[in-house]
Amino acid sequence: MSQQIPYKIYLEESELPAQWYNVRSDMKNKPAPLLNPGTLQPITLEELTPIFCEELARQELDDTTAYIDIPEEIQSFYKMYRPSPLTRAYFLEKALDTPAHIYYKFEGNNTSGSHKLNSAIAQAYYAKKEGLKGVTTETGAGQWGTALSMACSYFDLDCQVYMVKVSYEQKPFRREVMRTYGASVTPSPSMNTNVGRKINEEFPGTTGSLGCAISEAVEAATTQEGYRYVLGSVLSQVLLHQSVIGLETKAALDKYGIKPDMIIGCAGGGSNLGGLISPFAGEMLRGEADYKIIAVEPASCPSLTRGKYMYDFCDTGKVCPLAKMYTLGSGFIPSANHAGGLRYHGMSSVVSQLYDDGYLEARSVEQTSVFQAAQQFARVEGILPAPESSHAIRVAIDEALKCKETGEAKTIVFGLTGTGYFDMVAYQKYNDGDMSDYIPTDEDIAASLSALPNVD
Amino acid sequence: MSQQIPYKIYLEESELPAQWYNVRSDMKNKPAPLLNPGTLQPITLEELTPIFCEELARQELDDTTAYIDIPEEIQSFYKMYRPSPLTRAYFLEKALDTPAHIYYKFEGNNTSGSHKLNSAIAQAYYAKKEGLKGVTTETGAGQWGTALSMACSYFDLDCQVYMVKVSYEQKPFRREVMRTYGASVTPSPSMNTNVGRKINEEFPGTTGSLGCAISEAVEAATTQEGYRYVLGSVLSQVLLHQSVIGLETKAALDKYGIKPDMIIGCAGGGSNLGGLISPFAGEMLRGEADYKIIAVEPASCPSLTRGKYMYDFCDTGKVCPLAKMYTLGSGFIPSANHAGGLRYHGMSSVVSQLYDDGYLEARSVEQTSVFQAAQQFARVEGILPAPESSHAIRVAIDEALKCKETGEAKTIVFGLTGTGYFDMVAYQKYNDGDMSDYIPTDEDIAASLSALPNVD
């Protein structure tokens, strides 16, 4: 008997996850340890705690505990905007005339506009619990900064955001959302830090970079009493928090006895993808089930599909620990691509290891085809997606169209990480026909990879 | 036994309204009929149909049918973004330390960002069913234009939006959302219409007005084969469609046996307020229950609290029918107030009659106190509200604080009509401390009222 699946599957509050799932616990090949950037030796808890909160540093290093309790206060905050809906894309299926069943987990129904809030609230909680005054971070496109400012406002923590200067100027509305939540937003490079002053002196008129903003945020955290630095992606602790996405998705599917054939997510630093796939990858790792998992990245910044699996710095400023990951080289500068959240040179070490072990495949897609998918999706499903999320939409549509050819009724689940309300400049370019694609040459990638330290 | 109320009450799909409720059917004193602007006589169906679709004109004139079936296709579209959540504001209650129980019905979880989509999809449906090629409309702040472009895209109807020039230039992102949904957006006054060309000639460099944009949209509808004009508020048909808000709210409250003491909504043209209160006002009209209903309007445009109940034009261009309503005079020009959606000189004739009969009270609030409430709400409830919606938040907070004084645990329900993502210029003004209040003088209002035709 096939039960009628509603348009949106919501979990009851009592069905919400009370624990995060740590996929590393089920990995036979653990992600390689982080290295101290000074000694190039595996980093210790003691070395991590001047930068990160102690509990977060502990989570970062813990690759054996399977389930970690979500503190009561975080569970309570989650209820502000969770469960997020798992939506059956009936309208999209009809528009594509495909026999495939398409579902998407929509994480954009909160004011930060994305899944970033899931980890921001956890990181703010531990900072508060540790008695800190505040946290510092960097933001590029602005989703992470917004999420963190919301989380800090909730716990009455000071929130200092270093925002890449070009975004600060081009995205004044993102900045105002952060200010409304009480965060201070500083265009980077600034005159607040040594590294900012130095860069301003060396490159007068520079519009900044994520690498520089990270360096400023880390300096601000380590030179102010009672501050720590927080990061919105790449780290294993972030993937742990984001497992709430996958756990909810799995619970919603299980409720209706739905077994997905494939799970698709966009991949920048890997936080959304890693969170979404965690429980499913866990089943694969334990040999209980098999899924086709697809990571989708922009052709302009193809770390999984064209990068190398090696140790690299997590930041261009080279102040953070090194991680073993698929990388294009920390000096790689992706060309103008509007999916700001996917312009990261590397990839979460968890996702990298799973990819290297064959548990997931990767695809790169070009920007104009991504916006074409975004527009089609927006028109039939009524949600204007973020450019980042639209990478997953592109591949979900491609796979659904393959089903149309073969007549297979596959079940496709993808992560819709956020909304595009603050990305209208990119949509305007697309609407005006002014959008172009860019694919780095092999020489570009080889050059930035050759500059890396030789570890391993 | 008191049942634990969840943070968010979602209805099951099977609990969604299958009929709209027409509050006029239960009104002993019916709203006064619309008048033909040429003859000043009650307008007939035949006179309405050159401007409006036939079925919509019929709904406009029907003040006796209590329940009207929601067509299957509209019910299906509603499932794209409905039910909207009824949220228990636990976080706000805690922040205010009030014994009051606060609930809000959140209509902003769709890409149009507001409740406007509820009527847009209905109006587009009837236009399509009538075999029209397209519809025309005007938009100021842009919420209505966005909703209509989404609805037209769904039914593959042409959508021509005349957007007040100053908004067109200041809100390029709203414009791009509409374009993404395939609408053509023309800054008004334009050179497309006679009235636009005339105004451009008379007032070179004018940045336009809502009145002018309406006149252009009506001319465009009546001079193109297969087009009709549609309007997003004020009309009784719009309140009928918006009753879906109130019906869902009531069903969600009933599910948990909750009886509200007061219901609060912001009021511009009255579409959101009228929709939210419809089933509750119906109970009052039938003598089955009693509620305190509060309409909240900006002090800068106080049609209920300081206007006069008389016949007036619905538009400043004087091309639309006249309605008997609380009005400041169709020539009244509210000063710069960022709640663009509340800058209407008049008020729905249904809401006006209910107000005149004492079924609801009205309050006007000043802009800076509205933004103060908006910021407080955003910080604790995690939703950045639209300036319009924040008028209702202001009064809900005021009432909750009164409960704190008296110790009464009253149940307050308010309508949160939308999000403020496209209103960050106003938030920036508030964040910068550059926001000011404005209250029109009695002379201002008397002057614009004296210019009205003397009917009644």
Coordinates of N, CA, C and O in Angstrom, one line a residue, chain A residues 45-157:
Chain A
L45 N 44.9 19.3 21.7 CA 43.9 20.0 22.3 C 44.4 21.3 22.9 O 43.8 22.4 22.7
E46 N 45.6 21.3 23.5 CA 46.2 22.4 24.1 C 46.5 23.5 23.1 O 46.4 24.7 23.3
E47 N 46.9 23.0 21.9 CA 47.3 24.0 20.9 C 46.1 24.6 20.2 O 46.1 25.7 19.6
L48 N 45.0 23.9 20.3 CA 43.8 24.4 19.6 C 43.0 25.4 20.5 O 42.3 26.3 20.0
T49 N 43.1 25.2 21.8 CA 42.2 26.0 22.7 C 42.5 27.5 22.7 O 41.6 28.3 23.1
P50 N 43.7 28.0 22.4 CA 43.8 29.5 22.4 C 43.0 30.1 21.2 O 42.6 31.2 21.3
I51 N 42.7 29.3 20.2 CA 41.9 29.8 19.1 C 40.4 29.4 19.2 O 39.5 30.3 19.1
F52 N 40.1 28.1 19.5 CA 38.8 27.6 19.6 C 38.3 27.4 21.1 O 39.2 27.2 21.9
C53 N 37.0 27.5 21.3 CA 36.5 27.1 22.6 C 36.9 25.7 22.9 O 37.0 24.8 22.0
E54 N 37.0 25.3 24.2 CA 37.5 24.0 24.6 C 36.6 22.9 24.1 O 37.1 21.9 23.5
E55 N 35.3 23.0 24.3 CA 34.4 22.0 23.9 C 34.4 21.8 22.4 O 34.3 20.6 21.9
L56 N 34.5 22.9 21.7 CA 34.5 22.8 20.2 C 35.8 22.1 19.8 O 35.9 21.4 18.8
A57 N 36.9 22.5 20.4 CA 38.2 21.9 20.1 C 38.1 20.4 20.3 O 38.6 19.6 19.5
R58 N 37.5 20.0 21.4 CA 37.3 18.6 21.7 C 36.5 17.9 20.6 O 36.8 16.8 20.2
Q59 N 35.4 18.5 20.2 CA 34.6 17.9 19.2 C 35.4 17.8 17.9 O 35.2 16.9 17.1
E60 N 36.3 18.8 17.7 CA 37.1 18.8 16.4 C 38.0 17.6 16.4 O 38.2 17.0 15.3
L61 N 38.5 17.2 17.5 CA 39.4 16.1 17.6 C 38.8 14.7 17.8 O 39.4 13.7 17.6
D62 N 37.5 14.7 18.2 CA 36.9 13.4 18.5 C 36.4 12.7 17.3 O 35.4 13.0 16.7
D63 N 37.1 11.6 16.9 CA 36.6 10.8 15.7 C 36.1 9.4 16.1 O 36.0 8.5 15.3
T64 N 35.7 9.3 17.4 CA 35.3 8.0 17.8 C 33.8 8.0 18.4 O 33.1 7.0 18.3
T65 N 33.4 9.1 19.1 CA 32.1 9.1 19.7 C 31.0 9.2 18.6 O 31.1 10.1 17.8
A66 N 30.1 8.3 18.6 CA 29.1 8.2 17.5 C 28.1 9.3 17.7 O 27.7 10.0 16.7
Y67 N 27.5 9.4 18.9 CA 26.4 10.4 19.1 C 26.8 11.3 20.3 O 27.3 10.9 21.3
I68 N 26.6 12.6 20.0 CA 26.9 13.6 21.0 C 25.6 14.4 21.3 O 24.9 14.9 20.4
D69 N 25.3 14.4 22.6 CA 24.0 15.1 23.0 C 24.0 16.5 22.6 O 25.0 17.3 22.8
I70 N 22.9 17.0 22.1 CA 22.7 18.4 21.8 C 22.2 19.0 23.0 O 21.1 18.7 23.6
P71 N 23.0 20.0 23.6 CA 22.5 20.6 24.8 C 21.1 21.2 24.7 O 20.7 21.7 23.7
E72 N 20.4 21.1 25.8 CA 19.0 21.5 26.0 C 18.8 22.9 25.3 O 17.8 23.1 24.6
E73 N 19.7 23.9 25.6 CA 19.5 25.2 25.1 C 19.6 25.3 23.6 O 18.9 26.2 23.0
I74 N 20.4 24.5 23.0 CA 20.5 24.5 21.6 C 19.3 23.8 21.0 O 18.7 24.3 20.0
Q75 N 18.8 22.8 21.6 CA 17.6 22.1 21.1 C 16.4 23.1 21.2 O 15.6 23.1 20.2
S76 N 16.4 23.9 22.2 CA 15.3 24.9 22.3 C 15.5 25.9 21.2 O 14.5 26.3 20.6
F77 N 16.7 26.4 21.0 CA 16.9 27.4 19.9 C 16.5 26.8 18.5 O 15.9 27.4 17.7
Y78 N 16.9 25.5 18.3 CA 16.5 24.8 17.0 C 15.0 24.9 16.8 O 14.6 25.0 15.6
K79 N 14.2 24.9 17.9 CA 12.8 24.9 17.7 C 12.3 26.2 17.1 O 11.1 26.3 16.7
M80 N 13.1 27.2 17.2 CA 12.7 28.5 16.6 C 12.5 28.4 15.1 O 11.7 29.1 14.5
Y81 N 13.3 27.6 14.5 CA 13.2 27.5 13.0 C 13.3 26.0 12.5 O 13.2 25.8 11.3
R82 N 13.4 25.1 13.3 CA 13.4 23.7 12.9 C 12.1 23.0 13.5 O 11.6 23.5 14.5
P83 N 11.7 21.9 13.0 CA 12.3 21.2 11.9 C 12.2 22.0 10.6 O 11.2 22.7 10.4
S84 N 13.1 21.9 9.7 CA 13.0 22.4 8.4 C 12.1 21.4 7.6 O 12.2 20.2 7.8
P85 N 11.4 21.9 6.6 CA 10.5 21.0 5.9 C 11.3 20.1 4.9 O 12.3 20.6 4.3
L86 N 10.9 18.9 4.7 CA 11.4 18.0 3.6 C 10.2 18.1 2.6 O 9.1 17.6 2.9
T87 N 10.5 18.7 1.5 CA 9.4 18.9 0.5 C 9.5 18.0 -0.7 O 10.6 17.7 -1.2
R88 N 8.3 17.4 -1.0 CA 8.2 16.6 -2.2 C 8.0 17.6 -3.4 O 7.1 18.4 -3.4
A89 N 8.9 17.5 -4.3 CA 8.9 18.5 -5.4 C 7.9 18.1 -6.5 O 8.3 18.0 -7.7
Y90 N 6.7 18.0 -6.1 CA 5.6 17.6 -7.1 C 5.6 18.5 -8.3 O 5.4 18.1 -9.4
F91 N 5.7 19.8 -8.0 CA 5.6 20.8 -9.1 C 6.8 20.6 -10.1 O 6.6 20.7 -11.3
L92 N 8.0 20.4 -9.5 CA 9.1 20.2 -10.4 C 9.0 18.9 -11.2 O 9.3 18.9 -12.4
E93 N 8.6 17.9 -10.5 CA 8.5 16.6 -11.2 C 7.5 16.7 -12.4 O 7.8 16.2 -13.5
K94 N 6.4 17.5 -12.2 CA 5.4 17.7 -13.2 C 6.1 18.5 -14.4 O 5.9 18.1 -15.6
A95 N 6.8 19.5 -14.0 CA 7.4 20.4 -15.0 C 8.4 19.6 -15.9 O 8.5 19.9 -17.1
L96 N 9.1 18.7 -15.2 CA 10.1 17.9 -16.0 C 9.5 16.7 -16.6 O 10.2 16.1 -17.4
D97 N 8.3 16.4 -16.2 CA 7.6 15.2 -16.8 C 8.5 14.0 -16.5 O 8.7 13.2 -17.5
T98 N 8.9 13.8 -15.3 CA 9.8 12.7 -15.0 C 9.2 11.7 -14.1 O 8.3 12.1 -13.2
P99 N 9.5 10.5 -14.2 CA 9.0 9.5 -13.3 C 9.7 9.5 -11.9 O 9.3 8.9 -10.9
A100 N 10.8 10.3 -11.8 CA 11.6 10.3 -10.6 C 10.7 11.0 -9.5 O 9.9 11.8 -9.8
H101 N 11.0 10.6 -8.3 CA 10.4 11.3 -7.1 C 11.5 12.2 -6.5 O 12.6 11.7 -6.2
I102 N 11.2 13.4 -6.4 CA 12.3 14.4 -6.0 C 11.9 15.0 -4.7 O 10.7 15.4 -4.5
Y103 N 12.8 15.0 -3.7 CA 12.6 15.6 -2.4 C 13.7 16.6 -2.2 O 14.8 16.4 -2.6
Y104 N 13.4 17.7 -1.5 CA 14.5 18.6 -1.0 C 14.3 19.0 0.4 O 13.2 19.2 0.9
K105 N 15.4 19.1 1.1 CA 15.4 19.5 2.5 C 15.7 21.0 2.4 O 16.9 21.4 2.1
F106 N 14.8 21.9 2.8 CA 14.9 23.3 2.7 C 15.4 24.0 4.0 O 14.7 24.0 5.0
E107 N 16.6 24.5 4.0 CA 17.2 25.1 5.2 C 17.2 26.6 5.2 O 17.8 27.2 6.0
G108 N 16.4 27.2 4.2 CA 16.4 28.6 4.1 C 15.4 29.4 4.8 O 15.3 30.6 4.8
N109 N 14.5 28.7 5.5 CA 13.4 29.3 6.3 C 13.8 29.9 7.6 O 13.1 29.7 8.6
N110 N 14.9 30.6 7.6 CA 15.2 31.4 8.8 C 16.0 32.6 8.3 O 16.4 32.7 7.2
T111 N 16.0 33.6 9.2 CA 16.5 34.9 8.7 C 18.0 34.9 8.2 O 18.3 35.7 7.4
S112 N 18.8 34.0 8.7 CA 20.1 33.9 8.1 C 20.1 33.4 6.7 O 21.0 33.6 5.9
G113 N 19.0 32.8 6.3 CA 18.7 32.4 4.9 C 19.4 31.2 4.5 O 19.4 30.8 3.4
S114 N 20.0 30.4 5.5 CA 20.7 29.2 5.2 C 20.9 28.3 6.4 O 20.5 28.6 7.5
H115 N 21.5 27.1 6.1 CA 21.8 26.1 7.1 C 22.8 26.6 8.1 O 23.0 25.9 9.1
K116 N 23.5 27.7 7.9 CA 24.7 28.1 8.7 C 24.3 28.2 10.2 O 25.1 28.1 11.1
L117 N 23.0 28.6 10.4 CA 22.6 28.8 11.8 C 22.7 27.6 12.7 O 22.9 27.7 13.9
N118 N 22.6 26.4 12.1 CA 22.7 25.1 12.9 C 24.0 25.0 13.6 O 24.0 24.5 14.8
S119 N 25.1 25.5 13.0 CA 26.4 25.4 13.7 C 26.7 26.7 14.5 O 27.3 26.7 15.5
A120 N 26.2 27.8 14.0 CA 26.4 29.1 14.6 C 25.9 29.1 16.1 O 26.6 29.5 17.0
I121 N 24.7 28.5 16.2 CA 24.1 28.5 17.6 C 24.9 27.6 18.5 O 25.0 27.9 19.7
A122 N 25.4 26.5 18.0 CA 26.2 25.6 18.8 C 27.5 26.3 19.2 O 27.9 26.2 20.4
Q123 N 28.1 26.9 18.3 CA 29.4 27.5 18.6 C 29.2 28.7 19.6 O 30.0 28.9 20.5
A124 N 28.1 29.5 19.4 CA 27.9 30.6 20.3 C 27.6 30.0 21.7 O 28.0 30.5 22.7
Y125 N 26.8 28.9 21.8 CA 26.5 28.3 23.1 C 27.7 27.9 23.9 O 27.9 28.2 25.0
Y126 N 28.6 27.2 23.2 CA 29.8 26.8 23.9 C 30.7 27.9 24.3 O 31.3 27.9 25.4
A127 N 30.7 29.0 23.5 CA 31.5 30.2 23.9 C 30.9 30.8 25.1 O 31.6 31.2 26.0
K128 N 29.6 30.9 25.1 CA 28.9 31.5 26.3 C 29.1 30.7 27.6 O 29.4 31.2 28.6
K129 N 29.0 29.3 27.4 CA 29.2 28.4 28.5 C 30.6 28.5 29.1 O 30.8 28.3 30.3
E130 N 31.5 28.8 28.2 CA 32.9 28.9 28.7 C 33.2 30.3 29.3 O 34.3 30.6 29.7
G131 N 32.2 31.1 29.3 CA 32.3 32.4 30.0 C 33.0 33.5 29.1 O 33.5 34.5 29.6
L132 N 33.0 33.2 27.8 CA 33.7 34.2 26.9 C 32.8 35.5 26.8 O 31.6 35.5 27.0
K133 N 33.5 36.6 26.4 CA 32.8 37.8 26.1 C 32.2 37.9 24.7 O 31.2 38.4 24.5
G134 N 33.0 37.3 23.8 CA 32.5 37.3 22.4 C 33.3 36.4 21.5 O 34.2 35.7 21.9
V135 N 32.9 36.5 20.3 CA 33.6 35.7 19.2 C 33.9 36.6 18.0 O 33.3 37.6 17.8
T136 N 34.9 36.2 17.3 CA 35.2 36.9 16.0 C 35.1 35.9 14.9 O 35.3 34.7 15.1
T137 N 34.8 36.4 13.7 CA 34.8 35.5 12.5 C 34.9 36.4 11.3 O 34.9 37.6 11.4
E138 N 35.1 35.7 10.2 CA 35.1 36.4 8.9 C 33.8 36.0 8.1 O 33.2 35.0 8.4
T139 N 33.4 36.8 7.2 CA 32.3 36.4 6.3 C 32.6 37.0 4.9 O 33.2 38.0 4.7
G140 N 32.2 36.2 3.9 CA 32.4 36.6 2.5 C 31.0 37.0 2.0 O 30.6 38.2 2.1
A141 N 30.3 36.0 1.5 CA 28.9 36.3 1.0 C 28.0 36.8 2.1 O 27.1 37.6 1.8
G142 N 28.2 36.4 3.3 CA 27.5 37.0 4.4 C 26.5 36.1 5.1 O 26.0 36.5 6.2
Q143 N 26.3 34.9 4.6 CA 25.4 34.0 5.3 C 25.9 33.6 6.7 O 25.2 33.5 7.6
W144 N 27.2 33.2 6.7 CA 27.8 32.8 8.0 C 27.7 33.9 9.0 O 27.4 33.8 10.2
G145 N 28.2 35.1 8.6 CA 28.2 36.3 9.5 C 26.8 36.6 10.0 O 26.6 36.9 11.2
T146 N 25.8 36.4 9.2 CA 24.4 36.7 9.6 C 24.0 35.6 10.6 O 23.4 36.0 11.7
A147 N 24.3 34.4 10.3 CA 23.9 33.3 11.2 C 24.5 33.5 12.6 O 23.9 33.4 13.6
L148 N 25.8 33.8 12.6 CA 26.5 34.0 13.8 C 26.0 35.2 14.6 O 25.9 35.1 15.8
S149 N 25.7 36.3 13.9 CA 25.1 37.4 14.6 C 23.8 37.1 15.3 O 23.5 37.6 16.4
M150 N 23.0 36.3 14.6 CA 21.7 35.9 15.2 C 22.0 35.0 16.5 O 21.3 35.2 17.5
A151 N 22.9 34.1 16.4 CA 23.2 33.2 17.5 C 23.8 34.0 18.7 O 23.4 33.7 19.8
C152 N 24.7 34.9 18.4 CA 25.3 35.7 19.5 C 24.3 36.6 20.1 O 24.4 36.8 21.4
S153 N 23.4 37.2 19.4 CA 22.4 38.0 19.9 C 21.6 37.2 20.9 O 21.2 37.7 22.0
Y154 N 21.3 36.0 20.6 CA 20.5 35.1 21.5 C 21.2 34.9 22.8 O 20.5 34.9 23.9
F155 N 22.5 34.7 22.8 CA 23.2 34.4 24.0 C 23.9 35.7 24.6 O 24.7 35.6 25.5
D156 N 23.6 36.8 24.0 CA 24.1 38.1 24.5 C 25.6 38.1 24.5 O 26.3 38.5 25.5
L157 N 26.2 37.6 23.4 CA 27.7 37.6 23.2 C 28.0 38.6 22.2 O 27.3 38.9 21.3

